[in-house]
Amino acid sequence: MEQVYSRQESTLPTSKPGRSSSARPMTMEVGDRRWKGNYSQLNVLETKADAWEKAEMEKVNKWYEKMKASILARENEKKLQAKVKMDRKKKELEQKIKRTQELYQVNIARIDHIAGGARAQVDEKRRNDELQIKRKARKIRASGKVPVTCFFFRMT
């Protein structure tokens, strides 16, 4: 029972030893040995613990920094890949637009050519019809008679 009680009472010394709640001297267990009231040896143990803690914290911090750098590198790599992919798609779209515009121009030129040919045919037919009408008018003036057009009716 005393060992359990002494373990509960063992604490690190405070900065003001006069304010301790117990009247007994401070004790600390290290391995199988007990240190009673020898603060210089206790300070040595604390500095070793501090050094160990500092070393472990540095290891942990280095590991986290390494992981952060790795994550950042991966992030930058993925962003670059995405940008390259976007630029490639953009270039492909621009080429498609250019091809579509060229096809449009070809279609417009073809339509203009066809329409121009149709207009020329219509104009030529009109001229021919006008010439035919003028010939008939001359003939009527010369003979004084209007040509008769025959209509055949079918009777059933």
Backbone as JSON, one array per atom type, in Angstrom:
{
  "sequence": "MEQVYSRQESTLPTSKPGRSSSARPMTMEVGDRRWKGNYSQLNVLETKADAWEKAEMEKVNKWYEKMKASILARENEKKLQAKVKMDRKKKELEQKIKRTQELYQVNIARIDHIAGGARAQVDEKRRNDELQIKRKARKIRASGKVPVTCFFFRMT",
  "N": [[0.82, -1.18, 0.0], [1.99, 1.22, 0.72], [3.78, 1.59, -1.38], [2.15, 2.1, -3.58], [0.98, 4.47, -2.73], [3.3, 6.08, -2.58], [3.99, 6.18, -5.24], [1.89, 7.6, -6.28], [2.34, 10.03, -5.09], [4.75, 10.77, -6.16], [6.12, 13.21, -8.08], [7.19, 15.6, -10.58], [9.46, 18.12, -9.56], [8.21, 21.29, -8.56], [8.4, 24.77, -9.57], [8.45, 26.27, -7.3], [9.26, 24.95, -4.45], [8.25, 25.22, -1.88], [5.52, 25.31, -1.92], [4.42, 22.85, -2.05], [2.04, 20.22, -1.63], [2.39, 18.11, 0.06], [4.17, 17.07, 3.0], [6.33, 15.49, 2.85], [9.6, 14.65, 1.42], [10.32, 15.14, -2.07], [10.04, 12.51, -4.45], [11.3, 10.39, -7.07], [10.92, 7.8, -9.35], [13.26, 5.92, -11.16], [13.85, 3.47, -13.27], [14.97, 0.81, -11.34], [15.95, 2.24, -9.27], [15.7, 4.77, -6.7], [15.4, 8.23, -6.44], [16.04, 10.57, -4.09], [15.37, 13.76, -3.23], [17.6, 14.77, -4.62], [18.28, 17.09, -6.62], [20.01, 17.85, -8.69], [20.7, 15.52, -10.06], [18.19, 14.88, -10.92], [17.7, 16.98, -12.63], [19.5, 16.37, -14.64], [18.31, 14.1, -15.69], [15.99, 15.28, -16.62], [17.01, 16.97, -18.63], [17.99, 15.06, -20.39], [15.61, 13.87, -21.13], [14.41, 16.08, -22.27], [16.15, 16.49, -24.42], [15.76, 14.11, -25.83], [13.04, 14.36, -26.42], [13.14, 16.66, -28.02], [14.68, 15.72, -30.16], [12.99, 13.71, -31.16], [10.78, 15.25, -31.86], [11.93, 16.78, -33.88], [12.4, 14.75, -35.76], [9.76, 14.0, -36.32], [8.78, 16.46, -37.32], [10.45, 16.78, -39.57], [9.59, 14.58, -41.06], [6.91, 15.28, -41.52], [7.29, 17.66, -42.96], [8.58, 16.64, -45.19], [6.5, 15.05, -46.22], [4.59, 17.04, -46.74], [5.96, 18.48, -48.73], [6.07, 16.49, -50.67], [3.34, 16.17, -51.22], [2.75, 18.72, -52.18], [4.38, 18.77, -54.45], [3.18, 16.73, -55.94], [0.64, 17.83, -56.25], [1.26, 20.12, -57.8], [2.25, 18.84, -60.07], [-0.04, 17.46, -60.98], [-1.72, 19.66, -61.49], [-0.29, 20.88, -63.55], [-0.46, 18.85, -65.49], [-3.23, 18.88, -65.91], [-3.51, 21.45, -66.95], [-2.01, 21.24, -69.3], [-3.55, 19.33, -70.62], [-5.96, 20.77, -70.88], [-5.06, 22.86, -72.54], [-4.38, 21.37, -74.8], [-6.9, 20.34, -75.53], [-8.16, 22.77, -76.03], [-6.69, 23.69, -78.21], [-7.34, 21.69, -80.04], [-10.08, 22.2, -80.29], [-9.96, 24.77, -81.4], [-8.78, 24.12, -83.84], [-10.83, 22.52, -84.89], [-12.83, 24.44, -85.12], [-11.63, 26.11, -87.0], [-11.47, 24.33, -89.2], [-14.22, 23.91, -89.56], [-15.05, 26.5, -90.25], [-13.66, 26.78, -92.66], [-14.93, 24.77, -94.16], [-17.47, 25.88, -94.2], [-16.97, 28.21, -95.7], [-16.29, 26.99, -98.14], [-18.72, 25.72, -98.72], [-20.4, 27.98, -98.97], [-19.2, 29.22, -101.17], [-19.69, 27.25, -103.11], [-22.5, 27.26, -103.14], [-22.91, 29.92, -103.99], [-21.79, 29.71, -106.54], [-23.5, 27.83, -107.77], [-25.95, 29.21, -107.55], [-25.3, 31.46, -109.05], [-24.96, 30.3, -111.58], [-27.58, 29.38, -111.98], [-28.93, 31.84, -112.04], [-27.79, 32.92, -114.33], [-28.77, 31.12, -116.24], [-31.53, 31.64, -116.03], [-31.56, 34.35, -116.78], [-30.67, 34.11, -119.43], [-32.75, 32.54, -120.53], [-34.82, 34.36, -120.21], [-33.96, 36.43, -121.95], [-34.03, 35.02, -124.35], [-36.81, 34.45, -124.46], [-37.8, 37.09, -124.58], [-36.67, 37.88, -127.03], [-38.0, 36.13, -128.73], [-40.62, 37.02, -128.38], [-40.35, 39.59, -129.48], [-39.75, 38.95, -132.14], [-42.15, 37.75, -132.94], [-43.84, 39.93, -132.62], [-42.84, 41.63, -134.61], [-43.48, 40.12, -136.82], [-46.29, 40.18, -136.64], [-46.72, 42.89, -137.0], [-45.8, 43.14, -139.57], [-47.52, 41.46, -141.11], [-50.02, 42.06, -140.17], [-51.78, 40.43, -138.93], [-52.83, 38.62, -136.03], [-51.27, 35.84, -134.68], [-52.94, 32.71, -134.5], [-53.78, 30.71, -131.85], [-54.23, 27.35, -131.32], [-56.55, 25.47, -129.51], [-57.08, 22.33, -128.4], [-59.89, 20.55, -127.63], [-61.09, 17.96, -125.81], [-63.63, 15.77, -126.23], [-65.85, 13.85, -124.51]],
  "CA": [[0.0, 0.0, 0.0], [2.87, 2.37, 0.75], [4.38, 1.79, -2.7], [1.14, 2.74, -4.42], [0.88, 5.83, -2.24], [4.5, 6.83, -2.94], [3.95, 6.4, -6.69], [0.95, 8.68, -6.51], [2.93, 11.25, -4.59], [5.96, 11.16, -6.89], [5.88, 14.17, -9.16], [8.35, 16.42, -10.88], [9.48, 19.26, -8.65], [7.66, 22.53, -9.08], [9.38, 25.86, -9.51], [8.47, 26.76, -5.92], [9.06, 23.76, -3.65], [7.57, 25.52, -0.63], [4.08, 25.22, -2.09], [4.05, 21.45, -2.22], [0.93, 19.87, -0.76], [2.77, 17.1, 1.06], [5.28, 17.47, 3.84], [7.44, 14.58, 2.58], [10.49, 15.07, 0.34], [9.91, 14.7, -3.4], [10.74, 11.31, -4.91], [11.05, 10.05, -8.45], [11.46, 6.48, -9.65], [13.91, 5.73, -12.44], [14.24, 2.07, -13.28], [14.81, 0.18, -10.03], [16.52, 3.12, -8.25], [14.91, 5.91, -6.25], [16.19, 9.43, -6.19], [15.35, 11.35, -3.07], [15.84, 15.1, -2.94], [18.81, 15.13, -5.34], [17.74, 17.81, -7.77], [20.98, 17.94, -9.79], [20.54, 14.31, -10.87], [16.87, 14.99, -11.54], [17.87, 17.91, -13.75], [20.19, 15.63, -15.71], [17.29, 13.26, -16.31], [15.09, 16.14, -17.37], [17.67, 17.44, -19.84], [18.01, 13.93, -21.32], [14.25, 13.75, -21.64], [14.21, 17.22, -23.17], [16.91, 16.23, -25.65], [15.06, 13.03, -26.56], [11.8, 14.94, -26.94], [13.51, 17.57, -29.1], [15.11, 14.89, -31.29], [11.8, 13.06, -31.72], [9.97, 16.29, -32.5], [12.6, 17.11, -35.14], [12.11, 13.65, -36.69], [8.36, 14.12, -36.74], [8.67, 17.65, -38.16], [11.09, 16.48, -40.85], [8.72, 13.66, -41.8], [5.76, 16.05, -41.99], [7.75, 18.58, -44.0], [8.81, 15.81, -46.38], [5.19, 14.68, -46.76], [3.99, 18.26, -47.3], [6.66, 18.75, -49.98], [5.63, 15.48, -51.61], [1.96, 16.51, -51.59], [2.81, 19.93, -53.0], [4.93, 18.38, -55.75], [2.13, 15.97, -56.65], [-0.4, 18.8, -56.61], [1.75, 20.92, -58.92], [2.33, 17.96, -61.23], [-1.4, 17.23, -61.46], [-2.2, 20.91, -62.05], [0.38, 21.05, -64.83], [-1.07, 17.89, -66.41], [-4.57, 19.38, -66.23], [-3.35, 22.63, -67.82], [-1.58, 20.75, -70.61], [-4.73, 18.68, -71.22], [-6.88, 21.82, -71.27], [-4.48, 23.54, -73.69], [-4.49, 20.47, -75.94], [-8.31, 20.35, -75.93], [-8.44, 24.09, -76.58], [-6.07, 23.71, -79.53], [-8.16, 20.82, -80.89], [-11.31, 22.93, -80.56], [-9.65, 25.85, -82.33], [-8.6, 23.5, -85.15], [-12.15, 22.13, -85.37], [-13.51, 25.67, -85.52], [-11.0, 26.55, -88.24], [-11.94, 23.43, -90.25], [-15.64, 24.18, -89.79], [-15.14, 27.76, -90.98], [-13.22, 26.51, -94.03], [-16.02, 24.05, -94.82], [-18.53, 26.86, -94.4], [-16.58, 29.05, -96.84], [-16.4, 26.16, -99.34], [-20.15, 25.56, -99.0], [-20.91, 29.27, -99.44], [-18.69, 29.41, -102.54], [-20.42, 26.31, -103.97], [-23.86, 27.79, -103.26], [-22.82, 31.11, -104.84], [-21.53, 29.25, -107.9], [-24.74, 27.22, -108.27], [-26.93, 30.28, -107.7], [-24.86, 32.28, -110.19], [-25.3, 29.55, -112.8], [-29.04, 29.4, -112.13], [-29.3, 33.2, -112.46], [-27.38, 33.07, -115.73], [-29.73, 30.37, -117.06], [-32.8, 32.38, -116.02], [-31.37, 35.55, -117.6], [-30.61, 33.68, -120.83], [-34.11, 32.16, -120.92], [-35.59, 35.61, -120.32], [-33.54, 37.08, -123.19], [-34.59, 34.23, -125.47], [-38.25, 34.68, -124.5], [-38.0, 38.45, -125.06], [-36.37, 37.89, -128.47], [-39.09, 35.43, -129.41], [-41.77, 37.92, -128.38], [-40.06, 40.68, -130.42], [-39.9, 38.38, -133.48], [-43.58, 37.58, -133.21], [-44.4, 41.27, -132.75], [-42.45, 42.09, -135.95], [-44.28, 39.34, -137.77], [-47.66, 40.69, -136.56], [-46.7, 44.22, -137.62], [-45.61, 42.98, -141.02], [-48.68, 40.82, -141.74], [-51.22, 42.68, -139.66], [-52.64, 39.44, -138.31], [-52.36, 38.03, -134.78], [-51.24, 34.4, -134.83], [-54.0, 32.02, -133.78], [-53.32, 29.57, -131.06], [-55.3, 26.34, -131.32], [-56.76, 24.69, -128.29], [-57.81, 21.1, -128.69], [-60.72, 20.1, -126.53], [-61.45, 16.57, -125.89], [-65.0, 15.55, -125.85], [-66.11, 12.47, -124.12]],
  "C": [[0.87, 1.25, 0.0], [3.48, 2.65, -0.59], [3.39, 2.5, -3.63], [1.01, 4.2, -4.02], [2.08, 6.65, -2.66], [4.54, 7.08, -4.45], [2.98, 7.54, -7.02], [1.54, 10.01, -6.1], [4.13, 11.69, -5.42], [5.57, 12.03, -8.07], [7.17, 14.88, -9.45], [8.32, 17.62, -9.96], [8.9, 20.5, -9.33], [8.7, 23.62, -8.95], [9.47, 26.44, -8.11], [8.21, 25.57, -5.0], [8.31, 24.03, -2.35], [6.06, 25.37, -0.75], [3.61, 23.8, -2.3], [2.96, 21.09, -1.23], [1.32, 18.84, 0.3], [3.98, 17.58, 1.84], [6.49, 16.58, 3.59], [8.35, 15.14, 1.5], [10.02, 14.47, -0.99], [10.71, 13.47, -3.79], [10.36, 11.06, -6.36], [11.68, 8.7, -8.72], [12.07, 6.49, -11.04], [14.42, 4.31, -12.44], [13.95, 1.45, -11.94], [15.31, 1.1, -8.92], [15.56, 4.24, -7.9], [15.85, 7.08, -5.97], [15.41, 10.27, -5.2], [16.06, 12.68, -2.9], [17.08, 15.51, -3.68], [18.38, 15.78, -6.66], [18.72, 17.9, -8.92], [20.86, 16.7, -10.68], [19.18, 14.34, -11.58], [16.93, 15.91, -12.75], [18.57, 17.23, -14.92], [19.18, 14.76, -16.45], [16.33, 14.11, -17.15], [15.73, 16.63, -18.65], [17.78, 16.31, -20.86], [16.63, 13.75, -21.94], [13.95, 14.88, -22.62], [14.92, 16.99, -24.5], [16.23, 15.15, -26.49], [13.79, 13.58, -27.22], [12.09, 15.84, -28.13], [13.9, 16.79, -30.35], [13.9, 14.24, -31.97], [10.91, 14.07, -32.44], [10.59, 16.7, -33.83], [12.34, 16.03, -36.18], [10.69, 13.78, -37.25], [8.19, 15.32, -37.67], [9.3, 17.43, -39.53], [10.18, 15.59, -41.7], [7.52, 14.42, -42.36], [6.15, 17.02, -43.09], [7.98, 17.82, -45.31], [7.48, 15.43, -47.03], [4.49, 15.89, -47.39], [4.63, 18.59, -48.64], [6.23, 17.76, -51.06], [4.22, 15.78, -52.12], [1.95, 17.73, -52.51], [3.34, 19.61, -54.39], [3.9, 17.64, -56.58], [1.01, 16.9, -57.12], [0.02, 19.61, -57.83], [1.83, 20.1, -60.2], [0.94, 17.74, -61.83], [-1.99, 18.5, -62.08], [-1.59, 21.16, -63.42], [-0.21, 20.11, -65.88], [-2.45, 18.38, -66.85], [-4.48, 20.57, -67.18], [-2.94, 22.19, -69.22], [-2.76, 20.11, -71.34], [-5.73, 19.73, -71.7], [-6.37, 22.55, -72.51], [-4.61, 22.69, -74.95], [-5.93, 20.45, -76.47], [-8.68, 21.68, -76.59], [-7.9, 24.2, -78.0], [-6.89, 22.86, -80.51], [-9.46, 21.52, -81.26], [-11.08, 24.06, -81.56], [-9.45, 25.3, -83.74], [-9.93, 23.07, -85.74], [-12.91, 23.35, -85.87], [-12.96, 26.15, -86.86], [-11.47, 25.67, -89.4], [-13.4, 23.69, -90.59], [-15.83, 25.47, -90.57], [-14.71, 27.58, -92.44], [-14.31, 25.78, -94.81], [-17.19, 24.99, -95.12], [-18.22, 27.72, -95.61], [-16.7, 28.27, -98.15], [-17.88, 26.0, -99.72], [-20.76, 26.86, -99.55], [-20.45, 29.52, -100.87], [-19.44, 28.5, -103.51], [-21.84, 26.81, -104.2], [-23.88, 29.01, -104.17], [-22.63, 30.71, -106.3], [-22.8, 28.68, -108.53], [-25.79, 28.3, -108.51], [-26.58, 31.18, -108.88], [-25.19, 31.61, -111.51], [-26.79, 29.56, -113.04], [-29.51, 30.76, -112.6], [-28.97, 33.41, -113.94], [-28.35, 32.34, -116.66], [-31.06, 31.11, -117.16], [-32.69, 33.61, -116.9], [-31.35, 35.18, -119.09], [-31.99, 33.28, -121.34], [-34.97, 33.39, -121.11], [-35.25, 36.32, -121.63], [-34.12, 36.35, -124.4], [-36.09, 34.45, -125.59], [-38.56, 36.08, -125.03], [-37.74, 38.55, -126.56], [-37.48, 37.22, -129.27], [-40.33, 36.32, -129.5], [-41.56, 39.04, -129.4], [-40.19, 40.18, -131.86], [-41.38, 38.26, -133.87], [-44.24, 38.95, -133.41], [-44.06, 41.84, -134.13], [-43.29, 41.4, -137.01], [-45.72, 39.87, -137.82], [-47.72, 42.05, -137.26], [-46.6, 44.09, -139.14], [-46.87, 42.42, -141.7], [-49.99, 41.47, -141.32], [-52.16, 41.69, -139.0], [-51.98, 38.91, -137.04], [-52.35, 36.52, -134.98], [-52.28, 33.74, -133.94], [-53.39, 30.84, -133.04], [-54.47, 28.6, -130.99], [-55.33, 25.64, -129.99], [-57.55, 23.48, -128.69], [-58.57, 20.7, -127.46], [-61.09, 18.66, -126.76], [-62.89, 16.39, -125.46], [-65.2, 14.09, -125.54], [-67.55, 12.11, -124.2]]
}
